Tab-separated table of C-alpha atoms and ligand atoms in Angstrom:
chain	number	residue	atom	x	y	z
A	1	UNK	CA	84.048	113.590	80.355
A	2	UNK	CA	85.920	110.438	78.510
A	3	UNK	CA	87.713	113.158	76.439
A	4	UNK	CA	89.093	114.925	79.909
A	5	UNK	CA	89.925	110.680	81.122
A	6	UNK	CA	91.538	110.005	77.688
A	7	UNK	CA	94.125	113.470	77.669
A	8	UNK	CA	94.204	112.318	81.796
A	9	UNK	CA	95.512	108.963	80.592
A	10	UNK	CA	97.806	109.893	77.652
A	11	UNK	CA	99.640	112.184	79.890
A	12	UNK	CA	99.974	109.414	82.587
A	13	UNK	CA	101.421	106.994	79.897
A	14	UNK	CA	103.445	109.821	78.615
A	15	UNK	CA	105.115	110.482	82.346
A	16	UNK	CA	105.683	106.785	82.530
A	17	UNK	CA	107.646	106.769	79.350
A	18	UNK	CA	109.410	109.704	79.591
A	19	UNK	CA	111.210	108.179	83.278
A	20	UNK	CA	111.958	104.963	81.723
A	21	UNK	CA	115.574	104.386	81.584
A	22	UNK	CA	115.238	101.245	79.651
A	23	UNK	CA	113.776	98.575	81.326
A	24	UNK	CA	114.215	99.973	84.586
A	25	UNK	CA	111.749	103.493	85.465
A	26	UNK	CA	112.854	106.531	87.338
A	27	UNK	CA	110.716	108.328	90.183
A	28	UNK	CA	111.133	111.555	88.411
A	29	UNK	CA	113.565	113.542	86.483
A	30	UNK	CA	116.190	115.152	88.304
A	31	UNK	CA	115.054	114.776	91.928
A	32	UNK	CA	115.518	111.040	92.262
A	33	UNK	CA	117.520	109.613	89.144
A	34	UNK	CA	117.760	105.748	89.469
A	35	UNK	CA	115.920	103.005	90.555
A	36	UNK	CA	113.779	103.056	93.897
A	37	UNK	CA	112.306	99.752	94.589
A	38	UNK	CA	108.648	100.349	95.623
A	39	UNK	CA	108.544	103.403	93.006
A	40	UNK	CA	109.298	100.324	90.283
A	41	UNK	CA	106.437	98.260	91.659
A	42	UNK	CA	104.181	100.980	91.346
A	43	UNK	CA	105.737	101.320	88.083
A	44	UNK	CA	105.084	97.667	86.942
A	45	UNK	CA	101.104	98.420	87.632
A	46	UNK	CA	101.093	100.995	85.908
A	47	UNK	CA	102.900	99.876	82.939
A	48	UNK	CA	100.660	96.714	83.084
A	49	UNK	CA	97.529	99.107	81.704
A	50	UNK	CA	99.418	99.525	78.188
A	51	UNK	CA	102.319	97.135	78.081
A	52	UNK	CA	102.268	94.165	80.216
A	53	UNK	CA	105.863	92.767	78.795
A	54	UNK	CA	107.372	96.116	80.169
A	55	UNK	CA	105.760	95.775	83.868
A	56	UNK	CA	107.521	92.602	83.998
A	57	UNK	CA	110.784	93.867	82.777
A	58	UNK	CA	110.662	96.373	85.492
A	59	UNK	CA	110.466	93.457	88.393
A	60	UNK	CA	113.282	91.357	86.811
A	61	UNK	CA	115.542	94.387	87.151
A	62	UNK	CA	114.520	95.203	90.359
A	63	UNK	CA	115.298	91.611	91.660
A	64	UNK	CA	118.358	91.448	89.579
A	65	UNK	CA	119.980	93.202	92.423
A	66	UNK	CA	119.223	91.333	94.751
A	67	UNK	CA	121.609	90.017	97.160
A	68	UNK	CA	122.694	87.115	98.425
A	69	UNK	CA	121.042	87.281	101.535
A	70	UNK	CA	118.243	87.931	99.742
A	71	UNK	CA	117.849	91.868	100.517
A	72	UNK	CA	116.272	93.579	97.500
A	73	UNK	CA	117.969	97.186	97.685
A	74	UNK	CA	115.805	100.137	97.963
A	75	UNK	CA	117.819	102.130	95.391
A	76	UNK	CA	120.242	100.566	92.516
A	77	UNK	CA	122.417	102.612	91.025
A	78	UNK	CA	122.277	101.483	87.496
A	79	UNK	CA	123.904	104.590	86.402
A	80	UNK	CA	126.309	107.568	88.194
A	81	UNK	CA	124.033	110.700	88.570
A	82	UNK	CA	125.767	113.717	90.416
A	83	UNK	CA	122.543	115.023	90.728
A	84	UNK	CA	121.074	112.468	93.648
A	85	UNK	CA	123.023	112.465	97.275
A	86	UNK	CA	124.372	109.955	98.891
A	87	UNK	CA	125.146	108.267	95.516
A	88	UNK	CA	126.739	104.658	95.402
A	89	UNK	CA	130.209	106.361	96.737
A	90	UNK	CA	128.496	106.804	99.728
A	91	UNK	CA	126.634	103.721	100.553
A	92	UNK	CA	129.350	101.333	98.935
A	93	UNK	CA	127.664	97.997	99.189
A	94	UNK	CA	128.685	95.197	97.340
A	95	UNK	CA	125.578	93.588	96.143
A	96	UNK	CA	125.411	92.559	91.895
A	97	UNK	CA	124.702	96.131	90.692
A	98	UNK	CA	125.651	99.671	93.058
A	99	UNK	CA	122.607	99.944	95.340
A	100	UNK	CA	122.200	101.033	98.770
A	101	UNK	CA	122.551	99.251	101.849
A	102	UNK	CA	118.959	99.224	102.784
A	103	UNK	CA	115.346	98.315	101.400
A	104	UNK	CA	111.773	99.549	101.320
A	105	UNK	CA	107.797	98.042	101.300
A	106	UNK	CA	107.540	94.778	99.825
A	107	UNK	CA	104.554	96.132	97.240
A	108	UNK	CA	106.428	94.629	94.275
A	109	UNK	CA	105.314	90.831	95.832
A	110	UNK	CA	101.677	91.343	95.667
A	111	UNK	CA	102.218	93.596	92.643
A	112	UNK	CA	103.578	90.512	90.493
A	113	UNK	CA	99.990	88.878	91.149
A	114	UNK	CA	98.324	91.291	90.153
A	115	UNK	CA	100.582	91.481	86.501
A	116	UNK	CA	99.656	87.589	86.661
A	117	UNK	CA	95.922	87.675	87.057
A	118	UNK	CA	95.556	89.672	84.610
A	119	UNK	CA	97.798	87.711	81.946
A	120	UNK	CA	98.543	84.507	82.972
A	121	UNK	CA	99.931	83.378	79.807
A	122	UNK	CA	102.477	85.962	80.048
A	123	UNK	CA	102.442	85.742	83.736
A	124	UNK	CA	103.656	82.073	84.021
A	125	UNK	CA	107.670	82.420	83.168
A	126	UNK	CA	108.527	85.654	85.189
A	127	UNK	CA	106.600	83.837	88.427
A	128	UNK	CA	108.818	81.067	87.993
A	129	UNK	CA	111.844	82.885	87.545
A	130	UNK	CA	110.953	85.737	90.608
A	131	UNK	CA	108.990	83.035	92.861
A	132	UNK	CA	112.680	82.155	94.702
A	133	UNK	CA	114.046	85.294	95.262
A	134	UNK	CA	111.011	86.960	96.307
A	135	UNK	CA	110.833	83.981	98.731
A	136	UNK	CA	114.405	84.827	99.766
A	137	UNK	CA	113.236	88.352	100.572
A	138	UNK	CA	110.503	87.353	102.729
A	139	UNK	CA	113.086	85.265	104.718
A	140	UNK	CA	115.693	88.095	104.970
A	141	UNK	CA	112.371	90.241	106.550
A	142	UNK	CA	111.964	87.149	109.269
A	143	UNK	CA	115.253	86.783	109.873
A	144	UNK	CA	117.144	90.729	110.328
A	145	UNK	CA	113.514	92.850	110.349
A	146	UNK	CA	111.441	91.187	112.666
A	147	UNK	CA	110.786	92.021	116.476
A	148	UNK	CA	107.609	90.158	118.223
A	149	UNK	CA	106.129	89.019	114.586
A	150	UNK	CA	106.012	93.023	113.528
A	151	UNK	CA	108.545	94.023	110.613
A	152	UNK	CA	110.933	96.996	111.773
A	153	UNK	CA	113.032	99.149	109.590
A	154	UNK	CA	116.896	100.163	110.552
A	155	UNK	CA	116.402	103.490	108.526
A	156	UNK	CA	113.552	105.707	108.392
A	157	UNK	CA	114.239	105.633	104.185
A	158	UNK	CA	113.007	101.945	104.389
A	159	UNK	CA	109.485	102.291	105.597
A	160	UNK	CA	109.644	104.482	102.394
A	161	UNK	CA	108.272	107.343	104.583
A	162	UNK	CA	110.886	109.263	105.344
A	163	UNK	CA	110.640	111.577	108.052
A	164	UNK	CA	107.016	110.430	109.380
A	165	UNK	CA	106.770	111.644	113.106
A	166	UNK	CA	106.568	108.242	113.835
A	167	UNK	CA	110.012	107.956	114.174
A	168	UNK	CA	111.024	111.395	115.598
A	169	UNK	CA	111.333	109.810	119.511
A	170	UNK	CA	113.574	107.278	117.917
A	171	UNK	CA	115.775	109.416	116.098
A	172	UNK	CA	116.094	111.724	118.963
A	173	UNK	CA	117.859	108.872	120.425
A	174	UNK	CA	120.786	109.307	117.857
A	175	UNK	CA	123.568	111.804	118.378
A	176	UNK	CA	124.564	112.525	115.035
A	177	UNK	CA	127.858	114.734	116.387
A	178	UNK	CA	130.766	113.197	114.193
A	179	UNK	CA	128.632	112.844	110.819
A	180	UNK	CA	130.972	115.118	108.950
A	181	UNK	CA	130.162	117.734	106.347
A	182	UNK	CA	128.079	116.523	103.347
A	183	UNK	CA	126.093	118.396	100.855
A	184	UNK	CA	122.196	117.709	100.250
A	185	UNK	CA	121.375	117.496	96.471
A	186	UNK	CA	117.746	117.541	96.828
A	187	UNK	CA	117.050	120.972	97.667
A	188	UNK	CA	118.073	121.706	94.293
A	189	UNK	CA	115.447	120.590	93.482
A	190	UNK	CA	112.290	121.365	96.089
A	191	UNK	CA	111.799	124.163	98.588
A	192	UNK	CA	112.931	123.025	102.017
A	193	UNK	CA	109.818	123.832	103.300
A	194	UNK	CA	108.474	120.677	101.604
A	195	UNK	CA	111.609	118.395	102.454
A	196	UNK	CA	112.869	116.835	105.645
A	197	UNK	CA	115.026	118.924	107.817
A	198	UNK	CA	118.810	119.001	108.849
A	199	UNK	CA	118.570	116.768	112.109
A	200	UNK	CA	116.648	114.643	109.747
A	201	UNK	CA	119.658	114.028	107.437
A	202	UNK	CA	122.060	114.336	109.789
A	203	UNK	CA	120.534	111.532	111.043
A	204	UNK	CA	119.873	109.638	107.894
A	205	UNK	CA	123.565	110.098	106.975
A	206	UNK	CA	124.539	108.985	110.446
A	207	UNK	CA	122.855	105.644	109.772
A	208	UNK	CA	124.246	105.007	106.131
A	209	UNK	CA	128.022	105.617	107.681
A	210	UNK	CA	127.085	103.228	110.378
A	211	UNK	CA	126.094	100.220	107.554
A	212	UNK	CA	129.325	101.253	105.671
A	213	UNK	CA	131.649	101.229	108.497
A	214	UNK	CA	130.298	97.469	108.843
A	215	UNK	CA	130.279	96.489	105.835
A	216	UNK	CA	126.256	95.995	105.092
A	217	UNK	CA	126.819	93.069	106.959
A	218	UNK	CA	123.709	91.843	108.552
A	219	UNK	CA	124.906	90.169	111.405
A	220	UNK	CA	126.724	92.956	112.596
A	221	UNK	CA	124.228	95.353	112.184
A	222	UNK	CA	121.854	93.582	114.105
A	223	UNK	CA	124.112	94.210	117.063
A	224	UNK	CA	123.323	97.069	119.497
A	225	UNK	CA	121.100	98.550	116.797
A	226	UNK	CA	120.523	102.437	117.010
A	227	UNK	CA	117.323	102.675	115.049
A	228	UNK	CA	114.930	100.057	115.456
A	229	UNK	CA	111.367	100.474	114.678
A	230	UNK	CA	108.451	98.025	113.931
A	231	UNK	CA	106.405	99.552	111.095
A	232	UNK	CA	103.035	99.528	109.831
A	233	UNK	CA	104.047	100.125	106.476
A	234	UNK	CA	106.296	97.122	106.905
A	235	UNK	CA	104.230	95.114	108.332
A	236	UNK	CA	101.523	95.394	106.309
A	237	UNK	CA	102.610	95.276	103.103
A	238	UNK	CA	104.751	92.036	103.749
A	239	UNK	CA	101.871	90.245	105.410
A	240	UNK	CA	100.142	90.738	101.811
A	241	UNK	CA	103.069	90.258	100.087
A	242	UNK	CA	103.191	86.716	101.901
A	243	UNK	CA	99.771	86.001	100.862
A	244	UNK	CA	99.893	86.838	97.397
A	245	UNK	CA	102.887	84.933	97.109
A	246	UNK	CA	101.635	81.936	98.514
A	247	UNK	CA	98.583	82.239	95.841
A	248	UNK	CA	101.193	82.665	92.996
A	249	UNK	CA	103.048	79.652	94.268
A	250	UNK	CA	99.960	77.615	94.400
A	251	UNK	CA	99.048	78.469	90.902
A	252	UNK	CA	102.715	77.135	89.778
A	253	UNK	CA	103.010	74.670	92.258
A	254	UNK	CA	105.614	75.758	93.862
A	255	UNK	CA	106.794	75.582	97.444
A	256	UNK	CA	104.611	77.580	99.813
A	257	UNK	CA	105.094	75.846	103.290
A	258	UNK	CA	107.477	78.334	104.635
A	259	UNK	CA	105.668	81.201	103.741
A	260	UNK	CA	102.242	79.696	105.593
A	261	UNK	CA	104.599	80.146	108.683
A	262	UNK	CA	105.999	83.290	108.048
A	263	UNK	CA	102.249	84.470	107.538
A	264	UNK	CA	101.328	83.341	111.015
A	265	UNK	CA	103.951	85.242	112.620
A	266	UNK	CA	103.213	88.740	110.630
A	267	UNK	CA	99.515	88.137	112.024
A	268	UNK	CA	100.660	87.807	115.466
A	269	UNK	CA	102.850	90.991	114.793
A	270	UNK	CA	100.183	92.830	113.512
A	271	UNK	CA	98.449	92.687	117.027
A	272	UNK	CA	101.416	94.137	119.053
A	273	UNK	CA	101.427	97.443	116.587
A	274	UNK	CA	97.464	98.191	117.644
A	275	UNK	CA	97.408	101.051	119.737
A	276	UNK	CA	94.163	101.387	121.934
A	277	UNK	CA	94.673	104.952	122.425
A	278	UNK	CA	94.663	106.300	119.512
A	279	UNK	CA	92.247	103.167	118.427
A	280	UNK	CA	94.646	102.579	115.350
A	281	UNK	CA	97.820	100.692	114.377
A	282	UNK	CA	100.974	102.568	115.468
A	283	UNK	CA	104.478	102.051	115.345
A	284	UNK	CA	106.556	100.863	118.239
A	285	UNK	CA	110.386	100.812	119.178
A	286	UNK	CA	111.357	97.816	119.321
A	287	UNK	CA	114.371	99.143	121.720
A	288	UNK	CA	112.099	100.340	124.064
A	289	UNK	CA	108.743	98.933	123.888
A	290	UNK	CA	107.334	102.616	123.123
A	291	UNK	CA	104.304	103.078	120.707
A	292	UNK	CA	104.946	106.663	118.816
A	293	UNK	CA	101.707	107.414	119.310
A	294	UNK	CA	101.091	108.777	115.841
A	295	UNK	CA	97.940	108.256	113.295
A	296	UNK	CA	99.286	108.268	109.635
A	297	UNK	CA	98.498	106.867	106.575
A	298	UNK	CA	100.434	103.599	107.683
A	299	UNK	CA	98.379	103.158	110.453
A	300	UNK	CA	95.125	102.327	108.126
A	301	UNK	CA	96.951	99.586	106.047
A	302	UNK	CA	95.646	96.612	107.939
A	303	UNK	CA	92.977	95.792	105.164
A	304	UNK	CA	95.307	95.534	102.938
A	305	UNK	CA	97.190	93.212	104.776
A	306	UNK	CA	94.376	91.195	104.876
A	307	UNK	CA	92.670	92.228	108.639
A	308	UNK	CA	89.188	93.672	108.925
A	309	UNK	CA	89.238	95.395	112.202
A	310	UNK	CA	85.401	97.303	112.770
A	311	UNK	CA	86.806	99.759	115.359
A	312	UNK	CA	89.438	101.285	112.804
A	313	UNK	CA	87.043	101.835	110.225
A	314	UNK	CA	85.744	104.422	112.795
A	315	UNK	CA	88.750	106.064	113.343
A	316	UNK	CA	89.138	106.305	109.661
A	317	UNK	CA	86.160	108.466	109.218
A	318	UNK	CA	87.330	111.014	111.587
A	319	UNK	CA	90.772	111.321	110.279
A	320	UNK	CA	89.321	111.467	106.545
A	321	UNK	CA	85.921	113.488	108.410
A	322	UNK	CA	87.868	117.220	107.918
A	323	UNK	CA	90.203	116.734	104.511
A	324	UNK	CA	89.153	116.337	100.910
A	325	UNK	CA	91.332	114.401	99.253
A	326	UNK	CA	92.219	111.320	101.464
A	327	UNK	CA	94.179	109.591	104.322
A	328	UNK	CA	96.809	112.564	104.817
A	329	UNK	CA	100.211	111.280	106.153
A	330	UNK	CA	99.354	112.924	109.631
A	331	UNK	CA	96.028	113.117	110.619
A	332	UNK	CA	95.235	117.010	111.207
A	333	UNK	CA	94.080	116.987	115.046
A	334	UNK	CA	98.071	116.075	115.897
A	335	UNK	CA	100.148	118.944	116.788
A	336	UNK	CA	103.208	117.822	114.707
A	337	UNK	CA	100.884	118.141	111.284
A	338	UNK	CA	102.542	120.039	108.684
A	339	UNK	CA	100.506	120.355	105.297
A	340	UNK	CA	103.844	120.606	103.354
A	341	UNK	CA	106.106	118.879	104.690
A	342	UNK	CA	106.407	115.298	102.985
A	343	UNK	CA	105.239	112.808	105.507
A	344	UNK	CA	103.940	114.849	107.673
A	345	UNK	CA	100.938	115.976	106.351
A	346	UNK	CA	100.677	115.683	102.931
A	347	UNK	CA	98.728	113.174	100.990
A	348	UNK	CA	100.349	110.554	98.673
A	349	UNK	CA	98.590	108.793	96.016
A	350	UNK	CA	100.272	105.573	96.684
A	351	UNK	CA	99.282	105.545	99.968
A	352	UNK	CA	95.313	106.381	98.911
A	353	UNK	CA	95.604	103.646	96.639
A	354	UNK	CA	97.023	100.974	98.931
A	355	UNK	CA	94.605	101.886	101.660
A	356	UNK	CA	91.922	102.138	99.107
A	357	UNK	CA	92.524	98.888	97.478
A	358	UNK	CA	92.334	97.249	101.192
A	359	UNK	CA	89.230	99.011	102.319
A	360	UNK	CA	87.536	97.715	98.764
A	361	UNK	CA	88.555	93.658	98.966
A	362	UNK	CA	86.832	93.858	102.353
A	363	UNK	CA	83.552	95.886	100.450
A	364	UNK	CA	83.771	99.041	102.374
A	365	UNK	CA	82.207	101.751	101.005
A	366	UNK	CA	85.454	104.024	102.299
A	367	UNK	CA	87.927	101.994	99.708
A	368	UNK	CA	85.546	103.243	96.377
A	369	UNK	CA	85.190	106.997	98.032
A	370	UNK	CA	89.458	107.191	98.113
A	371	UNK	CA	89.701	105.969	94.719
A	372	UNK	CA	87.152	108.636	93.307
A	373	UNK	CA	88.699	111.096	95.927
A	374	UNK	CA	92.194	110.146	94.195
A	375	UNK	CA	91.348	110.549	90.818
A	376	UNK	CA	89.631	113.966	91.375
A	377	UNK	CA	92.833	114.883	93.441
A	378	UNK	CA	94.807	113.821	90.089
A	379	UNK	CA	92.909	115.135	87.775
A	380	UNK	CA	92.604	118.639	89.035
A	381	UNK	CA	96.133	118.772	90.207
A	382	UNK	CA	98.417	117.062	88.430
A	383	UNK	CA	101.152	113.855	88.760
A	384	UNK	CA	102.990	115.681	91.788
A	385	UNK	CA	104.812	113.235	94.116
A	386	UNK	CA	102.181	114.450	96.896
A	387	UNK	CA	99.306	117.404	97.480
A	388	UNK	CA	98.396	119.466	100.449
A	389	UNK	CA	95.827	117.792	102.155
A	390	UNK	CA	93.817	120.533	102.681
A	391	UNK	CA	93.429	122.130	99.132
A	392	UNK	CA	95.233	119.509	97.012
A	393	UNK	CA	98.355	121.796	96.013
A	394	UNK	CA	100.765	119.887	94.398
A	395	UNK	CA	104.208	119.190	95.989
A	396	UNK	CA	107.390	117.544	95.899
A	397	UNK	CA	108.590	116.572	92.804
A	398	UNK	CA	106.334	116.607	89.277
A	399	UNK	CA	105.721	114.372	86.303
A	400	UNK	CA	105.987	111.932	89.073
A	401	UNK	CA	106.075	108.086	88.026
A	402	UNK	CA	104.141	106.671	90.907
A	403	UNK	CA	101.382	109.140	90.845
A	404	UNK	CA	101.027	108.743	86.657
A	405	UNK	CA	100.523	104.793	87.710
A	406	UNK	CA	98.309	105.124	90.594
A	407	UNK	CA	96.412	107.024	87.773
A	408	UNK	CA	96.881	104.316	85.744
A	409	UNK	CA	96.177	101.080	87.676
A	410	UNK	CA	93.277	102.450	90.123
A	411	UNK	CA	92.141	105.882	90.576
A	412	UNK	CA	91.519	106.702	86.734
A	413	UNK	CA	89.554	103.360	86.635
A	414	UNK	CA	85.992	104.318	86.646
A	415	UNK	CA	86.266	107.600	87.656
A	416	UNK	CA	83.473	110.023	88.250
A	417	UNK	CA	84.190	112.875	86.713
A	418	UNK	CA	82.060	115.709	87.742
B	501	9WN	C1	114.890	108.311	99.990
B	501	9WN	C2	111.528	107.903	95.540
B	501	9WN	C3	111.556	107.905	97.067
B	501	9WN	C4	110.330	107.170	97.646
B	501	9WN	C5	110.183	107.411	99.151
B	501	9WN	C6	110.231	108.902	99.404
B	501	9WN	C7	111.520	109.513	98.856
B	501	9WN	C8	113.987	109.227	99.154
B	501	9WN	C9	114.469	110.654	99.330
B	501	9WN	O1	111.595	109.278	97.474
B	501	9WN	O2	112.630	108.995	99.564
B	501	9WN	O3	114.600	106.977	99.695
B	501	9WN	O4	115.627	110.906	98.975
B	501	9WN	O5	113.736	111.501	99.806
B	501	9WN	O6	110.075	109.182	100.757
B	501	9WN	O7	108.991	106.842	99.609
B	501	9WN	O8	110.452	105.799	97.414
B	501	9WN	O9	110.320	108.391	95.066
């Protein structure tokens, strides 16, 4: 068994290597050629279980782009790549490096503690130097993300699940007529079967010319917004984000106050995304008030945000009740569930791992069940970007970064091995 663990992690390591770019780490090769944000804090773990001084290289690169509003971009461009669409050309934002105009889950905060627990010798000069700006992005959240306490996203890309059916009401509301011609680069690369569809990125395209035509400007976007929706995903990961980084500033003594406030709100938030009927946390549109309805993999992230809430555990074991291999990123029972289709269906490591990690710092039995359920899904399948819920196929893209560290930092950790 350690022998089929040690070829398990030398391959991981290997993926991880073969996407860095030099400080910075790719998704995977071909498919998604520069920098995603919460890809590069999954990244960081993993690079933390063979070379700590690299994990924190990744972070300072991410946050070197931030900007000055203090929006950490959910792609940078660090280098032209034909091969990825809609490129920098596209987006044309004027932040420090080429990036897009949006951003994704605030992992990479609570991912920083975790580098610094486990070193904090090392630890001590990259928390000073991050503690500010990753302050500054937890302000930008409050002030152009937040509706009622809950976090929102402008652009299904930022929840960093892309075409979830939690937002399909919401996008119905755009009328993507006048979007123009454009050519999709990543069906190059997967089957379409596997990928969001056409009114998808119509839509998605629709948004990006909308941020361009003014100018990435928050203010102005903010006004008469056509895609506004308040996010588990969001929500959740920035309410631990908050907490982690008010235990890294405590450590340092740094200035926390702010972020005790902040804290409160995202708790308060929290409450208006629980959805009695379908006894989980949903997301809501914030332009209308209208829950979507919709049990995902998002909607089981409260414990890792830091809320133990009995009646979800419950709801939990009947999603997880008829799939092997975790929280799937529709629960099977809704109509909409498709077992190829990216986020609707599938199951993503990142996702076990977050919920996982939760459901263990509260001592459920559930969070130590996904992590062995993980691994096995890993280690008989592969570092695919996600599975089929239902057999574990692999999908998406392969020799995938995020998968090789989930490997890495959690599910290859004790596994069982049968
Ligand atoms: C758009 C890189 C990213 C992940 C997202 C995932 C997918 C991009 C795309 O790939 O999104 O950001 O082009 O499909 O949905 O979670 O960060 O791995």
């Amino acid at each position: 068994m350690q022998a089929i663990k040690d070829e398990l992690d030398r391959r991981a390591i290997q993926i991880m290597r073969d996407n860095d770019r030099g400080g910075y780490t790719i998704p995977t090769h071909g498919l998604y050629p520069y920098q995603w944000n919460w890809d590069s804090a999954f990244a960081a773990l993993g690079f933390a279980a063979f070379d700590p001084a690299r994990a924190w290289r990744e972070l300072e690169i991410l946050y070197s782009g931030q900007w000055l509003d203090g929006m950490v971009p959910h792609i940078l461009f660090h280098r032209p790549d034909p091969g990825y669409f809609p490129g920098p050309d596209v987006w044309q934002c004027r932040g420090p490096l080429p990036s897009s105009g949006i951003t994704q889950p605030p992992v990479s905060l609570s991912f920083a503690r975790r580098l610094y627990e486990a070193n904090p010798a090392m630890g001590a000069v990259p928390v000073r130097m991050l503690f500010d700006p990753m302050r500054r992005w937890v302000q930008w959240f409050m002030a152009w993300r937040q509706h009622e306490g809950a976090i929102c996203i402008a652009h299904p890309w930022e929840s960093g699940r892309d075409n979830a059916a939690d937002w399909d009401k919401a996008m119905a509301a755009i009328d993507p007529a006048d979007v123009g011609h454009y050519v999709r680069r990543d069906l190059d690369h997967v089957h379409a079967a596997m990928r969001p569809t056409k009114d998808d990125y119509d839509r998605y395209i629709w948004l990006v010319q909308r941020g361009r035509r003014l100018g990435w400007h928050a203010p102005s976007l903010a006004v008469d917004q056509p895609f506004f929706v308040a996010d588990p995903t969001m929500t959740f990961t920035l309410m631990r984000g908050v907490r982690d980084l008010i235990w890294l500033g405590e450590q340092q003594g740094l200035p926390t106050a702010s972020l005790w406030n902040d804290l409160q709100m995202l708790e308060q938030g929290a409450e208006t995304l629980w959805n009695p009927e379908i006894r989980a946390y949903d997301s809501r549109n914030a332009l209308d008030g209208e829950f979507s309805g919709t049990l995902s993999n998002a909607s089981f992230l409260a414990w890792y945000g830091g809320i133990d809430r009995p009646e979800l555990a419950g709801t939990l074991a009947e999603v997880l009740a008829p799939l092997p291999y975790g929280v799937p990123s529709l629960a099977l029972q809704d109509p909409r569930f498709d077992p190829k289709r990216y986020w609707r269906g599938p199951v993503w490591g990142v996702l076990n791992m977050l919920v996982g990690m939760g459901l263990e710092d509260f001592g459920h039995p559930q969070g130590q069940m996904l992590r062995q359920t993980t691994g096995r899904l890993i280690a008989s399948h592969g570092f695919a970007e996600y599975f089929d819920p239902r057999d574990g196929a692999p999908a998406g893209g392969g020799s995938f970064t995020w998968t090789a560290a989930v490997w890495l930092a959690w599910a290859g950790v004790s596994i069982e091995l049968a």
